[in-house]
Amino acid sequence: MTKICPSSSSHHCCTSLCRSYSSFFSPSDSLLDRLLNVGDPKLSITPLLEHWRHEGRPVKFFHFRKLVGAMKTVYRWHHALQISQWMSDRRCFRLAPKDVADRLELLARVHGIELAETYFNSMADNMRTYHTYGAMLQSYARQKHIQKAEGIMQKMKELGITKYSFPYNNMIYLYFQIGMYDKVDQLIHEMEMEGVQRNINTVRSLLRAYATSDISKMEKLLDDIRADTELKAGWHEYSVAAEGYIKAGLVGKALDMLKEVEGTIPPYGNRFAAQFLLTHYASLGAKDNVYRVWYQNKPSGKQLNPYAICMMSALVKLDDIDGAEMILKEWESECDQYDFGVVNQLVSAYCAKGLVDKAKSIVVEKLVEGREPCASTWRILAGSYTSQKHMPEAVKMFKKAMLTGKQDWSRKSVSDMEECLDYLEEQVDYDGLHDMVGLLKQSGLLTIDIYNKFLRVSIAARKCVSSALLQMESDGFVVNEETQKILQMSRAMKQVAPYYSQPCFAGTKPHAIPV
């Protein structure tokens, strides 16, 4: 089977670069706005920082420290690290231990724990504080390096800097992740002996540990949480307990705990808590509760779309297709911005039932209404047609997916695409495979195996292969052993021209694919 490499094309990267920087230099917006608008989280933001400085904008240490925190909040680890490095390397700000701790965490996340260790070992003694040791401990715990985490914890004890819950919380998290629950109990006993006060993060870690290992301990901890008004427990804590009951098969207790989660949602709403409830009520088959939560917590504006996607997913899980159709119409009448991700839930549901033609009819209906399906919509249809061995339709749907531009290929989609390419080769469909190769090139998905497939079909269809060979080489693919065998076959059949003609795919433009 031909292997497809799901990587981004250079054309896409250039387009992303131009899009990311072209509109960010308005003098009226904030630096945070500019940073958040960068679409690619791995794109360098140094030019934005430099341009901000050249505009004569204020460059204050505390401001950039907050920006590092803001980028961490939205999981932009690369960007947070670039800001941290720009602060010290370009602006010569003197970093405090807290800033160095941020740098250590970001180095570990972006470049790996080894680079963070090198940075930690090279820093001055006065920088090795509670914050920096804590950052290393947290990184070791996150990556499940037991011995190194325990070594750092012991060093912190020797230095007398374990008077707060943070290091204990990280060790509890580590032991919970690797299933060493007896160690969790030992840490709790140690905290009590040392007078280390628990905080809400301690409670969350303990709940996760007990929800997996010991429901009775989880219930006792819940009683302590309810009695302790200073902890200010919210839906996060009770949701962990609800999941624990669900995994233990205690449906009644799970439903009661979900009700308790509902009681923590403030009057102004909490979309994430509501989405948690939709998902878990659906997993328990509680359809009436799903609808109640939907209507009681339905947000407006931008928050409506992800909430609607979650609701549609819940109804599909409940096999309530009629309800999903109703909610889709309701959402369409209220949404500010159309999101095909909502439609995809129903499309996937139809496809799962083998009703791929009905799924396609929805997409065609939206096209007639002027809605443009996203690539994932076409890939869902393509996958379903592939499963049903309706290969001509599958090929057509994959072409539509690639023509939409943005690509995010799952393993399943890649596997289905490979099956389509195999089908075209079996049919000796030169024109069909030629079109696919051109689209795959634009999508950055071409491999040497696909080019070899096209060369074989070219020979079987008695087409000239020299231009395809030239294009393959110009695209950076090196002739391999399989290519050599194909060329030997071609020479034997006297089909290779003594010169290279114009590349097959030069100037190829996407063309309309009928639905």
Short mmCIF file of C-alpha atoms in Angstrom, two decimals:
data_model
loop_
_atom_site.label_atom_id
_atom_site.label_comp_id
_atom_site.label_asym_id
_atom_site.label_seq_id
_atom_site.Cartn_x
_atom_site.Cartn_y
_atom_site.Cartn_z
CA MET A 1 0.00 0.00 0.00
CA THR A 2 1.23 3.47 -0.89
CA LYS A 3 2.27 5.55 2.12
CA ILE A 4 1.19 9.16 2.39
CA CYS A 5 3.17 11.60 4.51
CA PRO A 6 0.67 13.88 6.37
CA SER A 7 2.88 16.96 6.41
CA SER A 8 2.24 20.56 5.48
CA SER A 9 3.38 21.82 2.12
CA SER A 10 5.91 24.60 1.70
CA HIS A 11 3.25 26.58 -0.13
CA HIS A 12 0.98 26.35 2.91
CA CYS A 13 3.80 27.51 5.20
CA CYS A 14 4.50 30.54 3.02
CA THR A 15 0.81 31.39 2.87
CA SER A 16 0.56 31.03 6.64
CA LEU A 17 3.59 33.27 7.14
CA CYS A 18 2.18 36.02 4.95
CA ARG A 19 -1.25 35.76 6.55
CA SER A 20 0.20 35.73 10.04
CA TYR A 21 2.18 38.95 9.70
CA SER A 22 0.35 41.04 7.11
CA SER A 23 -2.32 42.54 9.35
CA PHE A 24 -0.69 42.67 12.77
CA PHE A 25 0.96 46.06 12.69
CA SER A 26 -2.06 48.27 13.28
CA PRO A 27 -1.06 51.05 15.69
CA SER A 28 -4.31 50.77 17.65
CA ASP A 29 -4.22 47.19 18.91
CA SER A 30 -2.36 45.65 21.84
CA LEU A 31 0.67 43.42 21.64
CA LEU A 32 -1.31 40.60 23.22
CA ASP A 33 -3.91 40.89 20.43
CA ARG A 34 -1.19 40.65 17.82
CA LEU A 35 0.35 37.60 19.46
CA LEU A 36 -2.97 35.80 19.86
CA ASN A 37 -3.84 36.43 16.22
CA VAL A 38 -0.82 34.51 14.96
CA GLY A 39 -2.47 31.43 13.51
CA ASP A 40 0.44 29.00 13.67
CA PRO A 41 1.64 28.41 17.28
CA LYS A 42 5.08 27.40 15.98
CA LEU A 43 5.55 30.51 13.85
CA SER A 44 8.25 32.89 15.12
CA ILE A 45 6.83 35.94 16.89
CA THR A 46 10.17 37.72 17.24
CA PRO A 47 9.34 40.04 14.29
CA LEU A 48 6.18 41.14 16.12
CA LEU A 49 8.14 41.92 19.28
CA GLU A 50 10.75 43.87 17.34
CA HIS A 51 8.13 45.80 15.40
CA TRP A 52 6.39 46.69 18.66
CA ARG A 53 9.66 48.14 19.96
CA HIS A 54 10.34 50.03 16.71
CA GLU A 55 6.90 51.63 16.96
CA GLY A 56 8.10 53.24 20.17
CA ARG A 57 5.64 51.28 22.27
CA PRO A 58 6.40 50.70 25.98
CA VAL A 59 8.67 47.74 26.69
CA LYS A 60 8.26 47.10 30.40
CA PHE A 61 9.55 44.04 32.21
CA PHE A 62 6.33 43.33 34.12
CA HIS A 63 4.32 43.65 30.90
CA PHE A 64 6.34 40.99 29.10
CA ARG A 65 6.30 38.73 32.16
CA LYS A 66 2.49 38.81 31.94
CA LEU A 67 2.69 38.00 28.22
CA VAL A 68 4.69 34.86 29.02
CA GLY A 69 1.94 33.83 31.42
CA ALA A 70 -0.76 34.62 28.87
CA MET A 71 0.89 32.44 26.23
CA LYS A 72 1.21 29.59 28.72
CA THR A 73 -2.49 29.91 29.55
CA VAL A 74 -3.41 29.24 25.90
CA TYR A 75 -0.74 26.51 25.53
CA ARG A 76 1.45 28.56 23.17
CA TRP A 77 4.64 27.10 24.62
CA HIS A 78 6.84 28.10 21.67
CA HIS A 79 5.63 31.68 21.79
CA ALA A 80 6.01 31.93 25.56
CA LEU A 81 9.60 30.70 25.27
CA GLN A 82 10.37 33.18 22.49
CA ILE A 83 9.09 36.06 24.64
CA SER A 84 11.15 34.85 27.61
CA GLN A 85 14.28 34.61 25.48
CA TRP A 86 13.63 37.97 23.83
CA MET A 87 13.35 39.58 27.28
CA SER A 88 16.84 38.46 28.29
CA ASP A 89 18.66 38.24 24.94
CA ARG A 90 17.32 41.33 23.13
CA ARG A 91 16.28 43.64 25.95
CA CYS A 92 18.83 42.54 28.57
CA PHE A 93 16.20 42.31 31.30
CA ARG A 94 17.52 40.66 34.45
CA LEU A 95 15.33 37.65 35.09
CA ALA A 96 14.14 36.86 38.61
CA PRO A 97 14.02 33.24 39.85
CA LYS A 98 10.31 33.09 38.95
CA ASP A 99 11.12 34.06 35.35
CA VAL A 100 13.94 31.52 35.20
CA ALA A 101 11.49 28.89 36.46
CA ASP A 102 9.18 29.75 33.56
CA ARG A 103 12.13 29.41 31.18
CA LEU A 104 12.94 25.95 32.56
CA GLU A 105 9.38 24.75 32.16
CA LEU A 106 9.18 26.08 28.61
CA LEU A 107 12.53 24.59 27.59
CA ALA A 108 11.36 21.20 28.84
CA ARG A 109 8.06 21.47 26.97
CA VAL A 110 9.48 22.79 23.69
CA HIS A 111 12.95 21.24 23.43
CA GLY A 112 12.91 18.39 25.95
CA ILE A 113 13.98 17.80 29.51
CA GLU A 114 17.69 17.41 28.62
CA LEU A 115 17.99 21.03 27.48
CA ALA A 116 16.16 22.19 30.62
CA GLU A 117 18.64 20.19 32.72
CA THR A 118 21.58 21.81 30.92
CA TYR A 119 20.13 25.26 31.56
CA PHE A 120 19.45 24.44 35.23
CA ASN A 121 22.97 23.07 35.80
CA SER A 122 24.55 26.17 34.26
CA MET A 123 22.67 28.75 36.34
CA ALA A 124 24.18 30.57 39.30
CA ASP A 125 23.57 29.26 42.82
CA ASN A 126 21.46 32.28 43.76
CA MET A 127 18.99 31.28 41.03
CA ARG A 128 18.50 27.78 42.43
CA THR A 129 15.49 28.58 44.54
CA TYR A 130 12.08 27.16 45.43
CA HIS A 131 10.81 28.34 42.03
CA THR A 132 13.54 26.81 39.85
CA TYR A 133 13.74 23.54 41.76
CA GLY A 134 9.95 23.42 41.59
CA ALA A 135 10.00 23.93 37.81
CA MET A 136 12.40 21.00 37.37
CA LEU A 137 10.30 18.84 39.69
CA GLN A 138 7.16 19.68 37.75
CA SER A 139 8.84 18.84 34.43
CA TYR A 140 10.13 15.50 35.75
CA ALA A 141 6.68 14.65 37.13
CA ARG A 142 4.98 15.58 33.85
CA GLN A 143 7.34 13.32 31.90
CA LYS A 144 7.18 10.54 34.53
CA HIS A 145 10.89 10.54 35.40
CA ILE A 146 10.44 8.93 38.82
CA GLN A 147 14.03 8.79 40.08
CA LYS A 148 14.89 12.32 38.95
CA ALA A 149 11.68 13.71 40.46
CA GLU A 150 12.36 11.94 43.75
CA GLY A 151 15.94 13.24 43.69
CA ILE A 152 14.80 16.85 43.24
CA MET A 153 12.17 16.39 45.97
CA GLN A 154 14.82 15.11 48.38
CA LYS A 155 17.11 18.03 47.53
CA MET A 156 14.28 20.48 48.23
CA LYS A 157 13.69 18.82 51.60
CA GLU A 158 17.38 19.15 52.47
CA LEU A 159 17.23 22.84 51.55
CA GLY A 160 14.09 23.32 53.65
CA ILE A 161 11.96 24.54 50.73
CA THR A 162 9.07 22.06 50.91
CA LYS A 163 6.92 24.07 53.30
CA TYR A 164 4.25 24.64 50.64
CA SER A 165 2.01 22.18 48.80
CA PHE A 166 3.39 22.71 45.27
CA PRO A 167 6.17 20.06 45.35
CA TYR A 168 3.87 17.57 47.10
CA ASN A 169 1.14 18.18 44.53
CA ASN A 170 3.55 17.33 41.73
CA MET A 171 4.71 14.14 43.42
CA ILE A 172 1.09 13.11 44.07
CA TYR A 173 0.38 13.71 40.38
CA LEU A 174 3.39 11.63 39.37
CA TYR A 175 2.55 8.68 41.62
CA PHE A 176 -1.07 8.77 40.50
CA GLN A 177 -0.02 8.71 36.82
CA ILE A 178 2.13 5.61 37.28
CA GLY A 179 -0.27 3.84 39.65
CA MET A 180 1.86 3.99 42.83
CA TYR A 181 -1.11 4.77 45.08
CA ASP A 182 0.61 3.68 48.29
CA LYS A 183 3.13 6.47 47.71
CA VAL A 184 0.24 8.95 47.48
CA ASP A 185 -0.92 8.00 50.98
CA GLN A 186 2.64 8.31 52.29
CA LEU A 187 2.89 11.86 50.90
CA ILE A 188 -0.41 12.88 52.50
CA HIS A 189 0.79 11.54 55.86
CA GLU A 190 4.07 13.41 55.41
CA MET A 191 2.23 16.66 54.64
CA GLU A 192 0.21 16.28 57.84
CA MET A 193 3.35 15.55 59.90
CA GLU A 194 5.18 18.55 58.42
CA GLY A 195 2.23 20.89 58.74
CA VAL A 196 1.99 21.51 54.98
CA GLN A 197 -1.44 22.88 54.17
CA ARG A 198 -3.43 21.26 51.34
CA ASN A 199 -4.78 23.51 48.60
CA ILE A 200 -7.31 22.97 45.83
CA ASN A 201 -4.65 21.45 43.54
CA THR A 202 -3.80 18.89 46.22
CA VAL A 203 -7.45 17.96 46.44
CA ARG A 204 -7.80 17.61 42.67
CA SER A 205 -4.76 15.33 42.44
CA LEU A 206 -6.03 13.21 45.33
CA LEU A 207 -9.49 12.94 43.80
CA ARG A 208 -8.02 11.72 40.51
CA ALA A 209 -5.90 9.17 42.36
CA TYR A 210 -8.73 7.87 44.55
CA ALA A 211 -11.28 7.91 41.68
CA THR A 212 -9.05 5.37 39.95
CA SER A 213 -7.92 3.29 42.93
CA ASP A 214 -10.31 3.54 45.88
CA ILE A 215 -13.88 4.89 45.67
CA SER A 216 -14.34 4.82 49.44
CA LYS A 217 -11.34 7.14 49.93
CA MET A 218 -12.70 9.38 47.18
CA GLU A 219 -16.04 9.62 48.99
CA LYS A 220 -14.36 10.45 52.29
CA LEU A 221 -12.36 13.18 50.56
CA LEU A 222 -15.58 14.54 49.03
CA ASP A 223 -17.08 14.83 52.51
CA ASP A 224 -13.99 16.77 53.63
CA ILE A 225 -14.29 19.05 50.60
CA ARG A 226 -17.94 19.83 51.29
CA ALA A 227 -17.14 20.61 54.93
CA ASP A 228 -14.18 22.89 54.10
CA THR A 229 -15.55 26.22 52.92
CA GLU A 230 -12.05 27.65 52.41
CA LEU A 231 -11.22 25.20 49.63
CA LYS A 232 -13.89 26.72 47.37
CA ALA A 233 -14.40 23.49 45.42
CA GLY A 234 -16.21 23.84 42.11
CA TRP A 235 -17.36 21.81 39.16
CA HIS A 236 -13.81 20.57 38.39
CA GLU A 237 -13.61 18.62 41.63
CA TYR A 238 -17.09 17.12 41.44
CA SER A 239 -16.60 16.23 37.77
CA VAL A 240 -13.56 14.11 38.70
CA ALA A 241 -15.71 12.27 41.25
CA ALA A 242 -18.49 11.78 38.68
CA GLU A 243 -16.04 10.22 36.24
CA GLY A 244 -14.79 7.97 39.03
CA TYR A 245 -18.32 6.68 39.66
CA ILE A 246 -18.92 6.18 35.92
CA LYS A 247 -15.73 4.12 35.52
CA ALA A 248 -16.70 2.07 38.57
CA GLY A 249 -20.12 1.36 37.04
CA LEU A 250 -21.97 3.13 39.87
CA VAL A 251 -24.60 4.78 37.65
CA GLY A 252 -26.87 6.05 40.44
CA LYS A 253 -24.03 7.73 42.30
CA ALA A 254 -22.69 9.11 39.03
CA LEU A 255 -26.04 10.74 38.24
CA ASP A 256 -26.21 12.22 41.75
CA MET A 257 -22.71 13.64 41.36
CA LEU A 258 -23.56 15.14 37.96
CA LYS A 259 -26.49 16.86 39.65
CA GLU A 260 -24.01 18.26 42.16
CA VAL A 261 -21.88 19.53 39.25
CA GLU A 262 -24.99 21.31 37.92
CA GLY A 263 -25.38 23.04 41.27
CA THR A 264 -21.91 24.59 40.95
CA ILE A 265 -22.62 26.32 37.62
CA PRO A 266 -23.04 30.06 38.25
CA PRO A 267 -26.11 31.97 36.98
CA TYR A 268 -24.08 33.49 34.14
CA GLY A 269 -23.19 29.98 32.98
CA ASN A 270 -20.05 27.96 32.37
CA ARG A 271 -19.83 26.42 28.91
CA PHE A 272 -17.11 23.94 29.84
CA ALA A 273 -19.04 22.61 32.81
CA ALA A 274 -22.19 22.38 30.71
CA GLN A 275 -20.35 20.51 27.95
CA PHE A 276 -18.99 18.09 30.55
CA LEU A 277 -22.55 17.44 31.69
CA LEU A 278 -23.84 16.92 28.15
CA THR A 279 -21.12 14.38 27.42
CA HIS A 280 -21.47 12.41 30.64
CA TYR A 281 -25.26 12.43 30.84
CA ALA A 282 -25.22 11.03 27.31
CA SER A 283 -22.75 8.31 28.32
CA LEU A 284 -25.24 7.26 31.02
CA GLY A 285 -28.19 7.32 28.62
CA ALA A 286 -29.89 10.19 30.47
CA LYS A 287 -31.51 11.85 27.45
CA ASP A 288 -33.91 14.10 29.41
CA ASN A 289 -30.99 15.50 31.41
CA VAL A 290 -29.08 16.19 28.20
CA TYR A 291 -31.90 18.33 26.83
CA ARG A 292 -32.39 20.11 30.16
CA VAL A 293 -28.70 21.05 30.40
CA TRP A 294 -28.73 22.19 26.74
CA TYR A 295 -31.59 24.63 27.24
CA GLN A 296 -30.61 25.82 30.72
CA ASN A 297 -27.03 26.67 29.77
CA LYS A 298 -27.17 27.51 26.06
CA PRO A 299 -24.80 30.42 25.43
CA SER A 300 -24.90 32.99 22.65
CA GLY A 301 -22.35 34.44 20.27
CA LYS A 302 -19.05 32.65 19.69
CA GLN A 303 -19.59 30.18 22.52
CA LEU A 304 -22.69 28.70 20.90
CA ASN A 305 -20.85 26.77 18.17
CA PRO A 306 -18.63 24.53 20.35
CA TYR A 307 -21.59 24.01 22.70
CA ALA A 308 -23.76 22.93 19.74
CA ILE A 309 -21.06 20.53 18.53
CA CYS A 310 -21.00 18.94 21.97
CA MET A 311 -24.80 18.69 22.06
CA MET A 312 -24.92 17.09 18.61
CA SER A 313 -22.24 14.60 19.66
CA ALA A 314 -24.23 13.74 22.80
CA LEU A 315 -27.42 13.11 20.81
CA VAL A 316 -25.54 10.96 18.29
CA LYS A 317 -24.16 8.93 21.21
CA LEU A 318 -27.75 8.49 22.40
CA ASP A 319 -28.75 7.44 18.86
CA ASP A 320 -31.25 10.31 18.87
CA ILE A 321 -30.87 11.25 15.21
CA ASP A 322 -34.25 13.00 15.06
CA GLY A 323 -33.18 15.15 18.00
CA ALA A 324 -29.87 15.94 16.31
CA GLU A 325 -31.71 17.06 13.17
CA MET A 326 -33.92 19.32 15.31
CA ILE A 327 -30.96 20.84 17.19
CA LEU A 328 -29.15 21.47 13.90
CA LYS A 329 -32.07 23.54 12.62
CA GLU A 330 -32.34 25.33 15.96
CA TRP A 331 -28.63 26.17 15.91
CA GLU A 332 -28.77 27.37 12.30
CA SER A 333 -31.49 29.85 13.25
CA GLU A 334 -29.42 31.28 16.13
CA CYS A 335 -25.72 31.07 15.22
CA ASP A 336 -23.70 34.19 14.42
CA GLN A 337 -21.10 32.31 12.39
CA TYR A 338 -21.78 29.09 10.49
CA ASP A 339 -19.55 26.21 11.56
CA PHE A 340 -19.61 23.02 9.51
CA GLY A 341 -18.26 21.21 12.56
CA VAL A 342 -21.85 21.15 13.84
CA VAL A 343 -23.13 19.69 10.56
CA ASN A 344 -20.32 17.13 10.58
CA GLN A 345 -21.80 15.49 13.69
CA LEU A 346 -24.95 14.59 11.77
CA VAL A 347 -23.01 13.68 8.62
CA SER A 348 -20.88 11.27 10.68
CA ALA A 349 -23.98 9.80 12.33
CA TYR A 350 -25.60 9.03 8.97
CA CYS A 351 -22.35 7.55 7.67
CA ALA A 352 -22.01 5.33 10.75
CA LYS A 353 -25.45 3.90 9.95
CA GLY A 354 -24.44 3.27 6.33
CA LEU A 355 -26.59 6.15 5.06
CA VAL A 356 -23.79 7.84 3.18
CA ASP A 357 -26.03 9.08 0.38
CA LYS A 358 -28.29 10.76 2.94
CA ALA A 359 -25.21 12.31 4.54
CA LYS A 360 -24.09 13.59 1.17
CA SER A 361 -27.54 15.06 0.51
CA ILE A 362 -27.16 17.26 3.63
CA VAL A 363 -23.85 18.57 2.33
CA VAL A 364 -25.32 19.25 -1.12
CA GLU A 365 -28.24 21.05 0.55
CA LYS A 366 -25.84 23.31 2.43
CA LEU A 367 -23.90 23.97 -0.79
CA VAL A 368 -27.11 25.08 -2.48
CA GLU A 369 -27.68 27.43 0.48
CA GLY A 370 -24.26 28.94 -0.14
CA ARG A 371 -22.47 27.20 2.74
CA GLU A 372 -18.96 25.93 2.01
CA PRO A 373 -18.16 22.55 3.60
CA CYS A 374 -14.76 22.17 5.24
CA ALA A 375 -12.18 19.56 4.28
CA SER A 376 -13.17 17.29 7.18
CA THR A 377 -16.74 17.09 5.82
CA TRP A 378 -15.55 15.72 2.49
CA ARG A 379 -13.14 13.36 4.26
CA ILE A 380 -15.98 11.92 6.36
CA LEU A 381 -17.93 11.19 3.18
CA ALA A 382 -14.82 9.82 1.45
CA GLY A 383 -14.13 7.46 4.34
CA SER A 384 -17.68 6.16 4.32
CA TYR A 385 -17.68 5.60 0.56
CA THR A 386 -14.32 3.81 0.92
CA SER A 387 -15.75 1.52 3.60
CA GLN A 388 -18.63 0.66 1.29
CA LYS A 389 -16.17 0.14 -1.61
CA HIS A 390 -17.81 2.88 -3.69
CA MET A 391 -14.38 3.92 -4.86
CA PRO A 392 -15.28 6.39 -7.66
CA GLU A 393 -17.32 8.44 -5.15
CA ALA A 394 -14.56 8.11 -2.55
CA VAL A 395 -11.99 9.48 -4.99
CA LYS A 396 -14.29 12.36 -5.87
CA MET A 397 -14.81 13.25 -2.19
CA PHE A 398 -11.07 13.19 -1.46
CA LYS A 399 -10.47 15.54 -4.38
CA LYS A 400 -13.05 17.91 -2.94
CA ALA A 401 -11.32 17.71 0.45
CA MET A 402 -7.94 18.64 -1.00
CA LEU A 403 -9.41 21.51 -3.01
CA THR A 404 -10.62 23.21 0.19
CA GLY A 405 -7.02 24.09 1.07
CA LYS A 406 -6.64 23.52 4.82
CA GLN A 407 -5.58 19.96 5.60
CA ASP A 408 -5.44 18.04 8.87
CA TRP A 409 -5.16 14.39 7.99
CA SER A 410 -5.93 11.70 10.55
CA ARG A 411 -4.50 8.21 10.25
CA LYS A 412 -7.91 6.94 9.16
CA SER A 413 -8.14 9.53 6.37
CA VAL A 414 -4.62 8.74 5.22
CA SER A 415 -5.44 5.01 5.14
CA ASP A 416 -8.62 5.68 3.12
CA MET A 417 -6.66 7.88 0.72
CA GLU A 418 -4.10 5.11 0.20
CA GLU A 419 -6.94 2.73 -0.66
CA CYS A 420 -8.22 5.20 -3.25
CA LEU A 421 -4.78 5.45 -4.84
CA ASP A 422 -4.55 1.64 -4.95
CA TYR A 423 -7.94 1.56 -6.66
CA LEU A 424 -6.85 4.04 -9.33
CA GLU A 425 -3.74 1.98 -10.01
CA GLU A 426 -5.78 -1.22 -10.31
CA GLN A 427 -8.08 0.55 -12.80
CA VAL A 428 -5.07 1.94 -14.72
CA ASP A 429 -6.84 5.29 -14.42
CA TYR A 430 -4.06 7.57 -15.66
CA ASP A 431 -6.16 10.77 -15.72
CA GLY A 432 -7.63 10.12 -12.27
CA LEU A 433 -4.24 9.40 -10.71
CA HIS A 434 -2.71 12.38 -12.54
CA ASP A 435 -5.31 14.65 -10.91
CA MET A 436 -4.73 13.11 -7.50
CA VAL A 437 -0.97 13.53 -7.72
CA GLY A 438 -1.39 17.20 -8.61
CA LEU A 439 -3.72 17.77 -5.64
CA LEU A 440 -1.52 15.77 -3.27
CA LYS A 441 1.43 17.92 -4.35
CA GLN A 442 -0.44 21.09 -3.45
CA SER A 443 -1.46 19.57 -0.11
CA GLY A 444 2.10 18.53 0.75
CA LEU A 445 1.17 14.84 0.90
CA LEU A 446 3.27 13.45 -1.94
CA THR A 447 5.75 10.65 -1.31
CA ILE A 448 8.13 8.68 -3.51
CA ASP A 449 5.75 5.71 -3.28
CA ILE A 450 2.93 7.75 -4.83
CA TYR A 451 5.20 8.91 -7.65
CA ASN A 452 6.25 5.30 -8.26
CA LYS A 453 2.59 4.36 -8.44
CA PHE A 454 2.01 7.08 -11.02
CA LEU A 455 5.01 5.91 -13.04
CA ARG A 456 3.65 2.34 -13.09
CA VAL A 457 0.23 3.54 -14.25
CA SER A 458 1.86 5.74 -16.90
CA ILE A 459 3.63 2.68 -18.31
CA ALA A 460 0.51 0.52 -18.15
CA ALA A 461 -1.49 3.27 -19.92
CA ARG A 462 1.32 3.69 -22.47
CA LYS A 463 2.00 7.29 -21.49
CA CYS A 464 5.35 9.05 -21.51
CA VAL A 465 6.97 8.83 -18.07
CA SER A 466 9.96 11.13 -18.55
CA SER A 467 8.10 14.33 -17.63
CA ALA A 468 6.69 12.72 -14.47
CA LEU A 469 10.20 11.56 -13.58
CA LEU A 470 11.57 15.07 -14.01
CA GLN A 471 8.82 16.54 -11.85
CA MET A 472 9.46 13.90 -9.19
CA GLU A 473 13.13 14.86 -9.03
CA SER A 474 12.36 18.59 -9.03
CA ASP A 475 10.09 18.00 -6.03
CA GLY A 476 13.09 16.66 -4.12
CA PHE A 477 12.40 12.93 -4.34
CA VAL A 478 15.41 10.69 -4.90
CA VAL A 479 15.06 7.75 -7.25
CA ASN A 480 14.92 4.58 -5.13
CA GLU A 481 15.21 0.90 -5.93
CA GLU A 482 11.53 0.60 -6.86
CA THR A 483 11.83 3.59 -9.22
CA GLN A 484 14.82 1.95 -10.92
CA LYS A 485 12.80 -1.21 -11.52
CA ILE A 486 9.96 0.83 -13.02
CA LEU A 487 12.35 2.69 -15.34
CA GLN A 488 13.94 -0.56 -16.48
CA MET A 489 10.50 -1.83 -17.37
CA SER A 490 9.79 1.41 -19.21
CA ARG A 491 13.02 1.21 -21.20
CA ALA A 492 12.26 -2.35 -22.11
CA MET A 493 8.98 -1.17 -23.54
CA LYS A 494 10.80 1.73 -25.30
CA GLN A 495 8.62 4.37 -23.72
CA VAL A 496 11.18 6.68 -22.13
CA ALA A 497 11.92 9.63 -24.40
CA PRO A 498 15.61 10.52 -24.95
CA TYR A 499 14.92 13.94 -23.49
CA TYR A 500 12.86 15.44 -20.66
CA SER A 501 9.65 17.15 -21.68
CA GLN A 502 7.80 19.85 -19.74
CA PRO A 503 6.81 18.61 -16.23
CA CYS A 504 3.32 17.11 -16.08
CA PHE A 505 2.27 19.18 -13.08
CA ALA A 506 3.79 22.54 -13.94
CA GLY A 507 1.09 25.16 -13.67
CA THR A 508 -1.54 22.63 -12.59
CA LYS A 509 -4.47 24.44 -11.01
CA PRO A 510 -7.26 22.99 -8.91
CA HIS A 511 -10.38 22.40 -10.94
CA ALA A 512 -13.99 22.00 -9.89
CA ILE A 513 -15.02 18.51 -8.83
CA PRO A 514 -18.74 17.79 -9.28
CA VAL A 515 -20.46 16.72 -6.08
#
